[in-house]
Coordinates of C-alpha atoms in Angstrom, one line a residue:
Chain A
M1 CA 170.9 77.3 90.7
N2 CA 168.1 78.9 89.3
L3 CA 166.9 79.9 93.0
I4 CA 162.9 80.4 93.2
V5 CA 163.4 81.4 97.4
E6 CA 165.4 83.8 98.9
A7 CA 165.9 84.6 102.1
S8 CA 168.0 86.5 104.8
G9 CA 168.7 87.5 107.8
L10 CA 165.0 86.5 109.2
V11 CA 164.5 88.0 112.7
K12 CA 160.7 87.1 113.8
W13 CA 159.7 87.6 118.0
F14 CA 156.3 88.0 120.2
G15 CA 155.3 89.9 122.9
E16 CA 157.5 92.7 123.5
E17 CA 159.8 93.5 126.7
A18 CA 160.0 91.3 128.8
A19 CA 157.5 89.2 127.4
R20 CA 159.5 89.3 124.4
T21 CA 160.3 86.0 122.5
F22 CA 162.1 85.4 119.6
A23 CA 160.3 82.6 117.3
L24 CA 163.5 83.3 114.7
R25 CA 166.9 84.4 115.1
G26 CA 168.4 85.4 111.7
V27 CA 167.6 82.6 109.2
D28 CA 169.0 82.5 105.4
L29 CA 167.3 79.9 103.8
W30 CA 167.3 79.8 99.8
V31 CA 165.3 77.2 97.6
S32 CA 165.3 76.0 94.3
Y33 CA 163.8 75.1 91.3
G34 CA 162.8 71.5 90.9
E35 CA 163.8 71.3 94.8
M36 CA 161.8 69.4 97.9
L37 CA 162.9 71.3 101.5
Y38 CA 162.4 70.0 104.2
V39 CA 161.9 72.7 107.4
V40 CA 162.3 69.9 110.3
G41 CA 163.0 70.8 114.3
P42 CA 161.5 69.9 117.2
S43 CA 158.1 71.8 118.4
G44 CA 158.8 75.7 119.2
S45 CA 161.8 75.4 117.4
G46 CA 160.3 78.3 114.4
K47 CA 159.6 75.3 111.9
T48 CA 155.6 77.4 111.1
T49 CA 157.0 80.5 112.0
L50 CA 159.6 80.4 109.1
L51 CA 157.2 79.3 106.6
S52 CA 154.8 81.3 107.7
V53 CA 157.6 84.6 106.8
I54 CA 158.5 82.7 103.7
S55 CA 155.4 82.3 101.9
G56 CA 154.1 85.9 102.8
I57 CA 151.6 85.2 106.0
L58 CA 154.3 86.9 108.8
R59 CA 156.3 90.3 108.4
P60 CA 159.3 89.5 109.9
N61 CA 160.6 91.7 111.9
E62 CA 163.9 91.9 110.3
G63 CA 165.2 90.4 107.7
W64 CA 163.9 90.3 103.7
V65 CA 162.3 87.4 101.4
R66 CA 162.9 87.1 97.7
I67 CA 160.2 84.9 96.2
K68 CA 161.2 84.6 92.4
N69 CA 162.7 88.2 92.0
V70 CA 160.2 89.9 94.4
E71 CA 160.8 91.3 97.7
I72 CA 157.2 90.3 99.1
W73 CA 157.7 92.0 102.4
K74 CA 157.7 95.4 100.3
L75 CA 154.1 94.6 98.7
N76 CA 151.1 95.9 100.5
S77 CA 148.9 94.2 101.7
S78 CA 146.5 93.9 98.5
E79 CA 149.7 93.2 96.6
L80 CA 151.0 90.5 98.6
A81 CA 147.0 88.7 98.8
K82 CA 147.6 88.8 95.1
F83 CA 150.9 87.7 95.0
R84 CA 150.5 84.4 97.0
L85 CA 147.4 83.8 95.2
N86 CA 149.2 83.5 91.9
N87 CA 152.8 82.4 93.2
I88 CA 152.5 80.1 96.3
G89 CA 149.9 76.9 96.9
F90 CA 149.6 75.7 100.3
V91 CA 148.5 72.2 102.1
F92 CA 147.5 73.2 105.9
Q93 CA 147.8 70.3 108.5
D94 CA 144.0 70.5 108.7
Y95 CA 143.8 70.1 105.0
H96 CA 140.7 73.5 106.2
L97 CA 138.5 72.4 103.7
F98 CA 134.6 73.8 103.8
P99 CA 133.7 70.6 104.9
K100 CA 129.9 72.6 103.8
L101 CA 130.9 72.3 100.2
T102 CA 132.2 70.0 97.1
A103 CA 136.0 68.6 96.6
L104 CA 135.1 70.7 93.5
E105 CA 133.9 73.3 95.0
N106 CA 136.5 74.1 97.8
V107 CA 139.6 73.4 94.7
I108 CA 137.3 76.3 92.3
I109 CA 138.0 78.7 95.7
P110 CA 141.7 80.4 94.5
L111 CA 140.3 80.5 90.8
V112 CA 137.3 82.2 91.7
L113 CA 139.3 84.4 93.5
K114 CA 141.6 85.4 90.6
N115 CA 137.9 86.1 88.6
I116 CA 138.3 82.9 86.8
P117 CA 134.7 82.3 84.7
W118 CA 133.0 79.6 87.0
E119 CA 132.4 77.1 83.8
V120 CA 135.9 78.1 83.2
A121 CA 137.0 76.9 86.7
Q122 CA 135.3 74.3 87.0
E123 CA 136.7 72.9 84.4
R124 CA 139.9 73.4 85.6
A125 CA 139.3 71.9 89.0
L126 CA 138.4 69.0 87.5
H127 CA 141.3 68.1 85.1
Y128 CA 143.6 69.4 88.9
L129 CA 141.0 66.7 91.1
D130 CA 141.7 63.8 87.8
I131 CA 145.8 64.8 88.7
V132 CA 145.3 63.6 92.5
G133 CA 142.9 61.0 91.0
L134 CA 139.8 62.1 92.3
K135 CA 137.2 63.1 89.8
N136 CA 134.9 60.6 90.5
R137 CA 135.2 62.2 93.8
A138 CA 134.7 65.7 92.9
T139 CA 130.5 65.9 93.7
L140 CA 130.9 64.6 97.5
P141 CA 131.7 66.8 100.3
P142 CA 134.9 66.6 102.0
Y143 CA 133.2 65.2 105.3
K144 CA 132.3 61.7 103.0
L145 CA 136.0 61.3 101.7
S146 CA 139.0 59.8 103.6
G147 CA 141.7 61.6 106.4
G148 CA 143.6 60.9 102.8
E149 CA 141.8 61.6 100.0
Q150 CA 141.3 65.0 101.4
Q151 CA 144.6 65.7 101.9
R152 CA 144.9 64.9 98.2
V153 CA 141.4 67.2 97.7
A154 CA 143.9 70.1 99.7
I155 CA 146.7 69.3 96.4
A156 CA 144.1 69.7 94.4
R157 CA 143.4 73.6 95.7
A158 CA 147.0 73.9 96.1
I159 CA 148.1 73.3 92.7
V160 CA 145.0 74.6 90.8
S161 CA 146.0 78.2 90.5
E162 CA 149.0 76.8 89.0
P163 CA 151.3 78.6 91.5
D164 CA 156.2 77.6 91.2
L165 CA 155.9 77.4 94.6
L166 CA 153.9 75.0 97.1
V167 CA 153.9 75.0 101.3
F168 CA 153.0 71.8 103.1
D169 CA 152.6 72.3 107.2
E170 CA 152.6 69.2 108.6
P171 CA 151.3 67.4 105.1
T172 CA 151.2 63.7 107.3
A173 CA 150.0 64.9 110.7
S174 CA 146.9 63.7 110.2
L175 CA 147.3 60.9 108.4
D176 CA 147.9 56.9 108.9
G177 CA 151.9 56.1 108.1
E178 CA 151.0 54.9 105.0
T179 CA 148.8 57.4 103.7
G180 CA 151.4 59.5 104.6
K181 CA 153.6 57.8 102.6
N182 CA 151.8 57.6 99.4
I183 CA 150.8 61.0 99.8
I184 CA 153.9 62.6 99.6
S185 CA 155.4 60.1 97.2
F186 CA 153.0 61.3 95.2
V187 CA 153.4 64.8 95.2
R188 CA 157.1 64.0 95.3
H189 CA 156.8 62.5 91.8
N190 CA 153.6 64.1 90.2
I191 CA 153.3 67.6 92.3
L192 CA 156.5 68.4 91.8
N193 CA 158.6 70.0 88.7
D194 CA 161.4 71.8 87.6
K195 CA 159.6 75.5 87.1
R196 CA 158.5 74.1 91.0
A197 CA 158.8 74.6 94.5
I198 CA 157.9 72.9 97.6
I199 CA 158.8 74.0 100.9
V200 CA 157.8 71.1 103.5
V201 CA 157.4 71.4 107.7
T202 CA 157.3 68.5 109.7
H203 CA 157.7 65.6 111.8
D204 CA 157.3 62.9 110.2
T205 CA 160.5 61.6 109.7
R206 CA 158.9 58.5 108.0
I207 CA 159.1 60.6 105.0
F208 CA 162.7 61.9 105.1
D209 CA 163.2 60.2 102.0
F210 CA 161.0 61.9 100.1
A211 CA 163.3 65.5 100.8
H212 CA 166.3 67.0 98.2
R213 CA 167.2 69.2 101.8
I214 CA 166.1 68.8 104.5
L215 CA 166.6 72.2 107.4
H216 CA 167.0 71.0 111.1
M217 CA 166.0 73.9 112.9
E218 CA 166.3 74.5 116.9
D219 CA 165.8 77.8 119.1
G220 CA 164.7 79.8 115.8
L221 CA 168.2 78.8 114.2
I222 CA 168.8 76.3 111.4
K223 CA 171.7 74.2 113.4
N224 CA 172.2 72.0 110.6
E225 CA 171.4 71.1 106.4
V226 CA 170.9 67.3 105.4
N227 CA 171.3 66.7 100.9
H228 CA 169.4 63.6 100.2
A229 CA 169.9 62.6 97.0
S230 CA 167.5 61.0 95.8
Chain B
M1 CA 132.0 91.4 92.9
N2 CA 132.1 87.8 90.7
V3 CA 129.6 85.4 89.9
G4 CA 132.4 82.5 91.2
I5 CA 132.7 83.9 94.8
A6 CA 128.7 85.6 95.3
R7 CA 127.8 81.0 94.1
I8 CA 130.9 80.0 96.3
A9 CA 129.5 82.4 99.4
I10 CA 125.6 81.8 98.6
K11 CA 126.8 77.6 98.9
L12 CA 127.8 78.5 102.5
L13 CA 124.9 79.9 103.3
I14 CA 122.5 77.8 102.9
S15 CA 124.2 74.4 103.5
D16 CA 124.0 75.2 106.3
K17 CA 120.2 74.8 106.8
A18 CA 119.6 74.6 110.0
K19 CA 121.8 78.1 110.2
F20 CA 120.4 79.8 107.5
F21 CA 116.7 78.7 108.3
T22 CA 117.5 80.0 111.9
L23 CA 118.5 83.2 110.7
V24 CA 115.9 83.9 107.9
L25 CA 113.2 82.8 110.9
G26 CA 115.2 85.8 112.9
V27 CA 115.3 88.6 110.2
T28 CA 112.0 87.7 109.5
F29 CA 109.8 87.8 112.3
A30 CA 111.8 91.4 113.2
V31 CA 110.0 92.7 109.5
F32 CA 106.6 90.6 111.1
L33 CA 106.7 92.1 114.3
I34 CA 108.3 95.8 113.2
L35 CA 105.9 95.9 110.3
Q36 CA 103.1 94.7 112.7
M37 CA 103.4 97.4 115.1
T38 CA 104.3 100.1 112.6
S39 CA 100.9 99.2 110.4
L40 CA 98.9 98.9 113.4
F41 CA 100.9 102.8 114.8
I42 CA 99.8 104.0 111.1
G43 CA 96.4 102.5 111.1
I44 CA 95.6 104.0 114.2
L45 CA 97.1 107.7 113.4
T46 CA 94.8 107.8 110.0
R47 CA 91.3 106.7 111.8
S48 CA 92.5 109.6 114.3
T49 CA 91.7 111.6 111.5
S50 CA 89.0 110.2 110.4
N51 CA 87.0 113.4 111.6
V52 CA 88.3 115.2 108.9
L53 CA 89.6 113.5 106.1
N54 CA 85.3 112.0 105.8
V55 CA 84.0 115.3 105.4
G56 CA 86.9 116.1 102.9
A57 CA 87.2 120.1 102.5
Q58 CA 90.1 121.9 101.3
V59 CA 90.6 124.7 104.4
W60 CA 89.5 124.0 107.4
I61 CA 89.2 127.3 109.6
M62 CA 89.0 127.2 114.1
D63 CA 89.6 128.4 117.2
P64 CA 93.6 128.7 116.9
T65 CA 94.2 126.9 120.9
V66 CA 93.3 124.0 118.8
E67 CA 95.5 121.0 118.9
S68 CA 93.4 118.2 117.7
D69 CA 89.5 117.1 116.1
R70 CA 88.7 116.2 119.7
T71 CA 89.1 119.9 121.2
I72 CA 86.3 121.4 119.1
V73 CA 86.6 125.2 120.6
P74 CA 83.2 126.5 118.8
L75 CA 83.4 129.7 116.6
P76 CA 80.9 132.5 116.7
D77 CA 78.4 133.1 113.9
Y78 CA 79.9 136.4 112.9
L79 CA 83.0 134.8 111.2
L80 CA 81.0 132.6 109.1
N81 CA 79.5 136.2 107.0
A82 CA 84.0 137.2 108.3
V83 CA 85.4 133.9 106.1
R84 CA 82.6 134.2 102.7
S85 CA 83.5 137.9 102.7
I86 CA 87.7 136.9 102.4
P87 CA 88.9 137.0 98.5
G88 CA 89.9 133.8 97.3
V89 CA 87.4 131.9 98.9
L90 CA 84.9 130.2 97.1
Y91 CA 82.2 129.5 99.3
A92 CA 81.9 128.6 103.3
F93 CA 80.2 126.5 105.5
P94 CA 79.2 125.7 108.8
I95 CA 79.8 122.4 110.2
Y96 CA 79.0 120.5 113.2
Q97 CA 80.8 117.7 115.4
G98 CA 80.0 116.8 118.6
S99 CA 78.5 113.6 120.5
G100 CA 75.2 112.9 122.0
L101 CA 73.6 109.7 123.5
V102 CA 71.3 107.2 122.4
K103 CA 68.5 105.1 124.7
L104 CA 68.5 101.6 123.1
P105 CA 65.7 99.7 123.1
N106 CA 67.3 97.2 125.6
G107 CA 67.3 100.9 127.6
A108 CA 71.1 100.6 127.5
Y109 CA 72.2 104.4 126.3
Q110 CA 75.4 104.5 123.5
G111 CA 77.4 107.7 123.2
V112 CA 77.1 108.3 119.5
N113 CA 79.3 111.0 117.0
I114 CA 76.8 113.3 116.0
V115 CA 78.1 115.6 112.2
G116 CA 75.6 118.3 112.3
L117 CA 75.8 119.1 107.9
D118 CA 75.8 122.5 105.9
D119 CA 71.0 123.3 106.2
T120 CA 71.8 124.1 102.2
S121 CA 74.7 122.4 100.8
L122 CA 75.7 119.7 102.8
F123 CA 78.3 119.1 102.5
G124 CA 80.5 116.4 104.2
R125 CA 77.9 114.0 103.6
P126 CA 78.8 110.8 104.0
I127 CA 78.8 107.9 101.1
I128 CA 74.6 107.0 100.7
L129 CA 74.8 103.2 100.4
E130 CA 70.4 102.6 101.1
G131 CA 68.0 105.5 101.5
N132 CA 69.0 109.2 100.3
I133 CA 70.6 111.9 101.1
Y134 CA 67.8 114.5 101.3
D135 CA 66.3 112.5 103.5
I136 CA 67.9 114.1 106.0
Y137 CA 65.5 117.3 105.8
S138 CA 62.5 114.8 106.5
E139 CA 61.5 115.4 110.4
D140 CA 64.3 113.8 113.3
A141 CA 65.8 112.7 110.6
F142 CA 69.9 110.8 110.8
I143 CA 72.0 108.7 108.7
V144 CA 73.7 105.7 110.7
V145 CA 76.9 105.3 109.2
K146 CA 77.5 101.0 108.1
D147 CA 80.5 100.5 109.6
A148 CA 82.2 98.1 112.9
E149 CA 80.1 100.4 115.3
Y150 CA 77.1 100.1 113.5
K151 CA 75.9 96.8 116.0
K152 CA 76.1 99.1 119.0
L153 CA 72.9 101.2 117.6
G154 CA 70.9 97.4 117.4
S155 CA 71.9 97.8 113.3
P156 CA 68.4 99.7 112.5
K157 CA 67.8 99.4 109.4
I158 CA 65.6 102.8 107.7
G159 CA 62.3 104.1 109.4
A160 CA 63.6 103.2 112.7
T161 CA 63.3 104.9 115.6
F162 CA 65.3 106.0 118.3
E163 CA 66.0 108.2 121.4
I164 CA 68.9 110.8 121.7
N165 CA 68.9 112.9 124.3
D166 CA 65.9 112.8 124.7
H167 CA 64.4 113.8 121.5
R168 CA 63.0 111.5 118.6
G169 CA 65.3 110.3 115.9
V170 CA 65.3 108.5 112.7
I171 CA 67.1 106.4 110.6
V172 CA 65.7 107.8 107.2
G173 CA 69.5 106.0 105.3
I174 CA 72.6 104.1 105.9
A175 CA 76.2 104.9 104.6
R176 CA 79.5 103.9 104.6
S177 CA 82.7 106.4 105.9
V178 CA 86.0 106.8 103.8
I179 CA 87.8 106.3 106.9
P180 CA 86.5 104.2 110.3
G181 CA 86.1 106.1 113.7
L182 CA 88.8 105.4 116.1
F183 CA 87.1 105.7 119.3
G184 CA 84.2 103.3 118.9
N185 CA 81.3 105.0 118.9
P186 CA 78.5 105.4 116.5
T187 CA 78.1 108.0 113.9
L188 CA 75.0 109.8 112.7
Y189 CA 74.6 112.5 110.1
T190 CA 71.8 114.9 110.4
T191 CA 71.6 118.8 109.2
Y192 CA 73.3 121.2 111.0
T193 CA 70.1 123.1 112.6
R194 CA 68.9 120.1 114.1
A195 CA 72.1 118.8 115.5
I196 CA 72.2 122.2 117.1
Q197 CA 68.7 121.4 118.6
Y198 CA 69.0 118.4 119.5
L199 CA 72.8 118.2 121.5
P200 CA 73.4 120.9 124.5
T201 CA 75.2 123.1 122.8
T202 CA 77.7 126.4 124.3
R203 CA 76.6 130.0 123.5
F204 CA 78.7 129.6 119.6
T205 CA 77.7 127.0 118.2
I206 CA 79.6 125.8 114.7
S207 CA 83.3 123.7 115.1
Y208 CA 84.4 124.5 111.9
I209 CA 84.0 126.7 109.1
L210 CA 84.6 123.8 105.4
V211 CA 85.8 126.7 102.6
T212 CA 86.7 125.8 99.6
L213 CA 88.9 127.8 97.6
K214 CA 88.7 130.2 94.4
E215 CA 92.6 128.6 93.1
P216 CA 94.6 126.4 95.4
S217 CA 97.2 129.3 95.5
F218 CA 94.7 131.8 97.5
L219 CA 95.8 129.4 100.2
E220 CA 98.3 131.4 102.5
Q221 CA 96.1 134.8 101.1
V222 CA 92.9 132.8 103.4
K223 CA 95.6 131.7 106.0
R224 CA 96.6 134.9 106.5
E225 CA 93.3 137.0 106.4
V226 CA 92.1 134.7 108.3
S227 CA 94.6 135.2 111.8
K228 CA 94.2 138.5 110.8
I229 CA 90.8 138.5 113.1
G230 CA 92.6 136.1 115.7
Y231 CA 91.4 132.1 114.2
R232 CA 93.1 129.7 112.0
A233 CA 93.3 128.2 108.7
M234 CA 94.7 124.9 107.3
S235 CA 94.3 122.8 105.1
E236 CA 93.2 119.8 104.9
S237 CA 96.4 118.5 104.8
E238 CA 97.8 120.5 107.5
F239 CA 95.0 119.9 109.4
V240 CA 95.4 115.7 109.0
E241 CA 99.4 116.3 110.2
M242 CA 98.8 118.4 113.0
I243 CA 96.2 115.8 114.5
K244 CA 98.6 112.9 113.6
K245 CA 101.3 115.2 116.1
Y246 CA 99.5 115.5 118.6
Y247 CA 98.3 112.0 118.7
M248 CA 102.3 110.8 118.3
F249 CA 103.7 113.5 120.7
K250 CA 101.0 114.4 123.7
T251 CA 99.3 111.0 123.8
G252 CA 102.0 108.5 124.8
M253 CA 100.9 106.3 122.3
G254 CA 104.0 106.9 119.9
M255 CA 106.4 106.6 123.0
N256 CA 104.3 103.1 124.0
I257 CA 104.7 101.9 119.4
L258 CA 108.0 103.3 119.4
M259 CA 109.2 101.5 122.3
M260 CA 107.2 98.3 121.3
T261 CA 109.4 98.2 118.1
L262 CA 112.5 99.0 120.0
V263 CA 111.7 96.4 121.0
S264 CA 111.0 94.1 118.2
F265 CA 114.6 95.6 116.7
V266 CA 116.2 94.2 119.5
V267 CA 114.4 90.6 119.2
G268 CA 115.4 90.0 115.3
T269 CA 118.7 92.1 114.8
S270 CA 119.6 89.6 118.0
I271 CA 118.4 86.4 116.7
A272 CA 120.1 87.3 113.3
G273 CA 123.2 89.3 114.7
Q274 CA 124.1 86.0 116.8
T275 CA 123.3 83.6 114.5
F276 CA 125.0 85.0 111.9
Y277 CA 128.2 85.2 114.3
A278 CA 128.0 81.8 115.3
F279 CA 127.4 81.0 111.5
V280 CA 130.8 83.8 111.2
L281 CA 133.0 82.1 114.0
E282 CA 132.2 78.1 112.7
N283 CA 133.6 79.3 109.7
L284 CA 136.1 81.7 110.6
E285 CA 139.2 79.6 110.6
K286 CA 138.2 78.7 106.6
F287 CA 137.9 82.1 106.6
G288 CA 141.6 82.7 107.8
A289 CA 142.6 79.9 105.5
L290 CA 141.2 81.7 102.7
K291 CA 142.8 84.7 103.3
A292 CA 146.3 82.4 103.4
I293 CA 145.5 81.5 99.6
G294 CA 145.3 84.6 99.1
A295 CA 141.7 86.6 99.4
T296 CA 141.8 89.7 100.4
N297 CA 139.3 91.6 102.8
G298 CA 137.2 92.7 100.3
D299 CA 136.6 89.4 99.3
L300 CA 135.8 88.4 102.6
V301 CA 133.9 91.0 103.3
K302 CA 131.7 91.4 100.3
T303 CA 131.4 87.7 100.6
I304 CA 129.7 88.3 104.0
I305 CA 127.4 91.3 103.0
L306 CA 126.4 89.1 99.9
Q307 CA 125.3 86.1 102.4
S308 CA 123.3 88.8 105.5
S309 CA 121.5 90.8 102.6
F310 CA 120.9 87.6 101.0
V311 CA 119.5 86.2 104.1
S312 CA 117.3 89.9 104.5
F313 CA 116.0 89.9 101.5
L314 CA 114.6 86.6 102.2
G315 CA 113.6 87.4 105.6
F316 CA 112.0 90.3 104.3
G317 CA 110.1 88.9 101.4
F318 CA 108.6 86.4 103.9
G319 CA 108.0 88.6 107.0
N320 CA 105.9 91.1 105.1
L321 CA 104.0 88.2 103.2
I322 CA 103.2 86.9 106.7
C323 CA 102.4 90.3 108.7
S324 CA 99.8 91.7 105.3
S325 CA 98.5 87.3 105.4
Y326 CA 98.0 88.3 109.8
I327 CA 96.8 91.2 108.3
A328 CA 93.9 90.0 106.2
F329 CA 92.7 87.7 108.1
A330 CA 92.7 89.5 111.6
K331 CA 90.3 92.4 109.8
M332 CA 88.2 89.9 108.5
R333 CA 87.9 88.6 112.2
I334 CA 87.7 91.7 113.7
P335 CA 86.4 94.8 111.6
N336 CA 87.2 97.1 113.7
Y337 CA 91.2 95.7 113.8
A338 CA 93.5 99.2 112.5
A339 CA 96.8 98.3 111.3
I340 CA 97.0 99.9 107.6
I341 CA 100.4 98.0 105.4
T342 CA 101.3 101.9 103.7
Y343 CA 104.5 102.5 101.1
K344 CA 105.9 104.4 104.4
N345 CA 106.2 101.2 106.5
I346 CA 107.0 99.2 104.2
F347 CA 110.0 101.4 103.8
L348 CA 110.4 102.1 107.6
T349 CA 110.7 98.6 107.8
L350 CA 113.5 98.0 104.9
L351 CA 115.2 100.4 106.5
V352 CA 115.8 98.3 109.5
V353 CA 116.1 95.1 107.7
V354 CA 119.6 97.3 106.4
L355 CA 119.9 98.2 109.4
I356 CA 119.9 94.0 111.6
T357 CA 121.8 93.2 107.8
T358 CA 124.7 95.5 108.3
L359 CA 125.4 95.1 112.4
S360 CA 125.1 91.1 111.7
S361 CA 127.8 92.0 108.7
Y362 CA 129.9 94.5 111.2
I363 CA 130.0 91.4 114.2
G364 CA 131.6 88.8 111.6
I365 CA 133.6 90.8 109.8
R366 CA 134.7 92.3 112.8
R367 CA 136.3 89.3 113.0
V368 CA 137.1 88.0 109.7
I369 CA 139.1 91.0 109.5
R370 CA 140.7 90.6 112.4
I371 CA 141.9 86.6 111.8
E372 CA 145.8 86.2 110.8
P373 CA 146.1 84.0 108.2
F374 CA 149.5 82.8 109.9
E375 CA 147.0 81.3 113.0
V376 CA 145.9 78.8 110.8
F377 CA 149.2 77.9 110.9
R378 CA 149.2 77.4 114.1
G379 CA 146.1 75.6 114.5

């Protein structure tokens, strides 16, 4: 099995002494290339914390995370930022698109952060907007797009720098059921490939069918694991 | 900073037109106020030195207790010959500067500045607009300066007669001065001899001795020699600086203008700083998302500095434009309006704008640096 993510003994707590609350109590995890992994569980179970620790934006108190054989928490903050930029794509629950920029400009952002010349970045961003079916909406600002379209723009922004790992935080939370299913179906069939893995944190049981594997979390621990051979 | 980030940063800034307008307006307002106040200050200070600059002497000799041109301590006649005998002095002339009272045709009295020029050389003479400078030697002759105060004498023509300190005076010429005076009195030029005859004087009558050096390098030597006989020699620029310092630090003028400039700075910084902070707050989550994506603090700091610099640059330009137009317009309507824009106060205003930019950026940068990308996930 070709692993893209390995993590072991992840512990994360917030607050100190009497106020200390454990969000992760020793989590081990792996993700292989070509896999769509879901992390599910009730609110406060630690799934978002786990996603943040794995994707290099929240430092664990204990344990390690290796992505593409790089132990990410041994990198300094600017190396880690660069690593995220080159290897991880993020899709946030509320999309976090800049409302005053066009869809195209929102997608361009990761590329300009990578110092790619504007014209090249524009061309590449258009290509990825085309992949998500929004090339003809490229010049519109996000507030003129539907929720589903905004999510697609966010996906285009996440994949435009061609990362190997994509993390989705509650991707369907702001969408109606049908649109949510369509988006995830699209991601599963058009975005996921053998050279990429996707981790999705979700509550939405309607999209469980699209997962290869589902981890159930409770109280900061993985309680069980279900394989979906779909 | 790469061009792509710059483009995104500027687009983010200008696309919110209301906030962008408020930001530019805040800086423009601060620049206008600061430039206007400092221009007025520089104008007033320059006018305060008009008695020196209009004469144009290389070196001024005075009593060592003199603090400004407002406190003239008369010099004894023998000092003139003593100065003339100092090595390095090419020539030296006396000048009288004082004030008199002119009785106007309507019976009212008007205070005037009187300048008594050395009879032989007429050193320090004004620029003649009408008449001939040598008519100053004719009986009861005075030359009037045509400035903003000229009307106070009833705008006299050549040949007009008037009464000054119970003496008859005749206008024989109309002149202009390089720099108008500060205190709102008309100026009359006459000869040194006539000035001390017509005006009440003390035992000594020379206000200053004006010196031209053989070479500028003799200045220090002349200063030393004059000091040895108990008096003070100063170059024109030193005298001007002394007068300016007097007005700045001993009249309250400097402190008053400084206070007003500070108020304008606080107002401008508050408007620009608060609006910019609101702008950053509005985009804080997006900045957090950018951090998660892989933007470094450096990228975000550069973005914010570029945005605030862009606003400041525009505000500085508009502020300068509005202020210079305002001063030009005011001078057309109010000839006495003293404000002068110089490179010095433009530079000072630029420094203040840089300070406003830095403060505004700092407030935003602090928040952006503190935002944790994890907070974006947590919502």
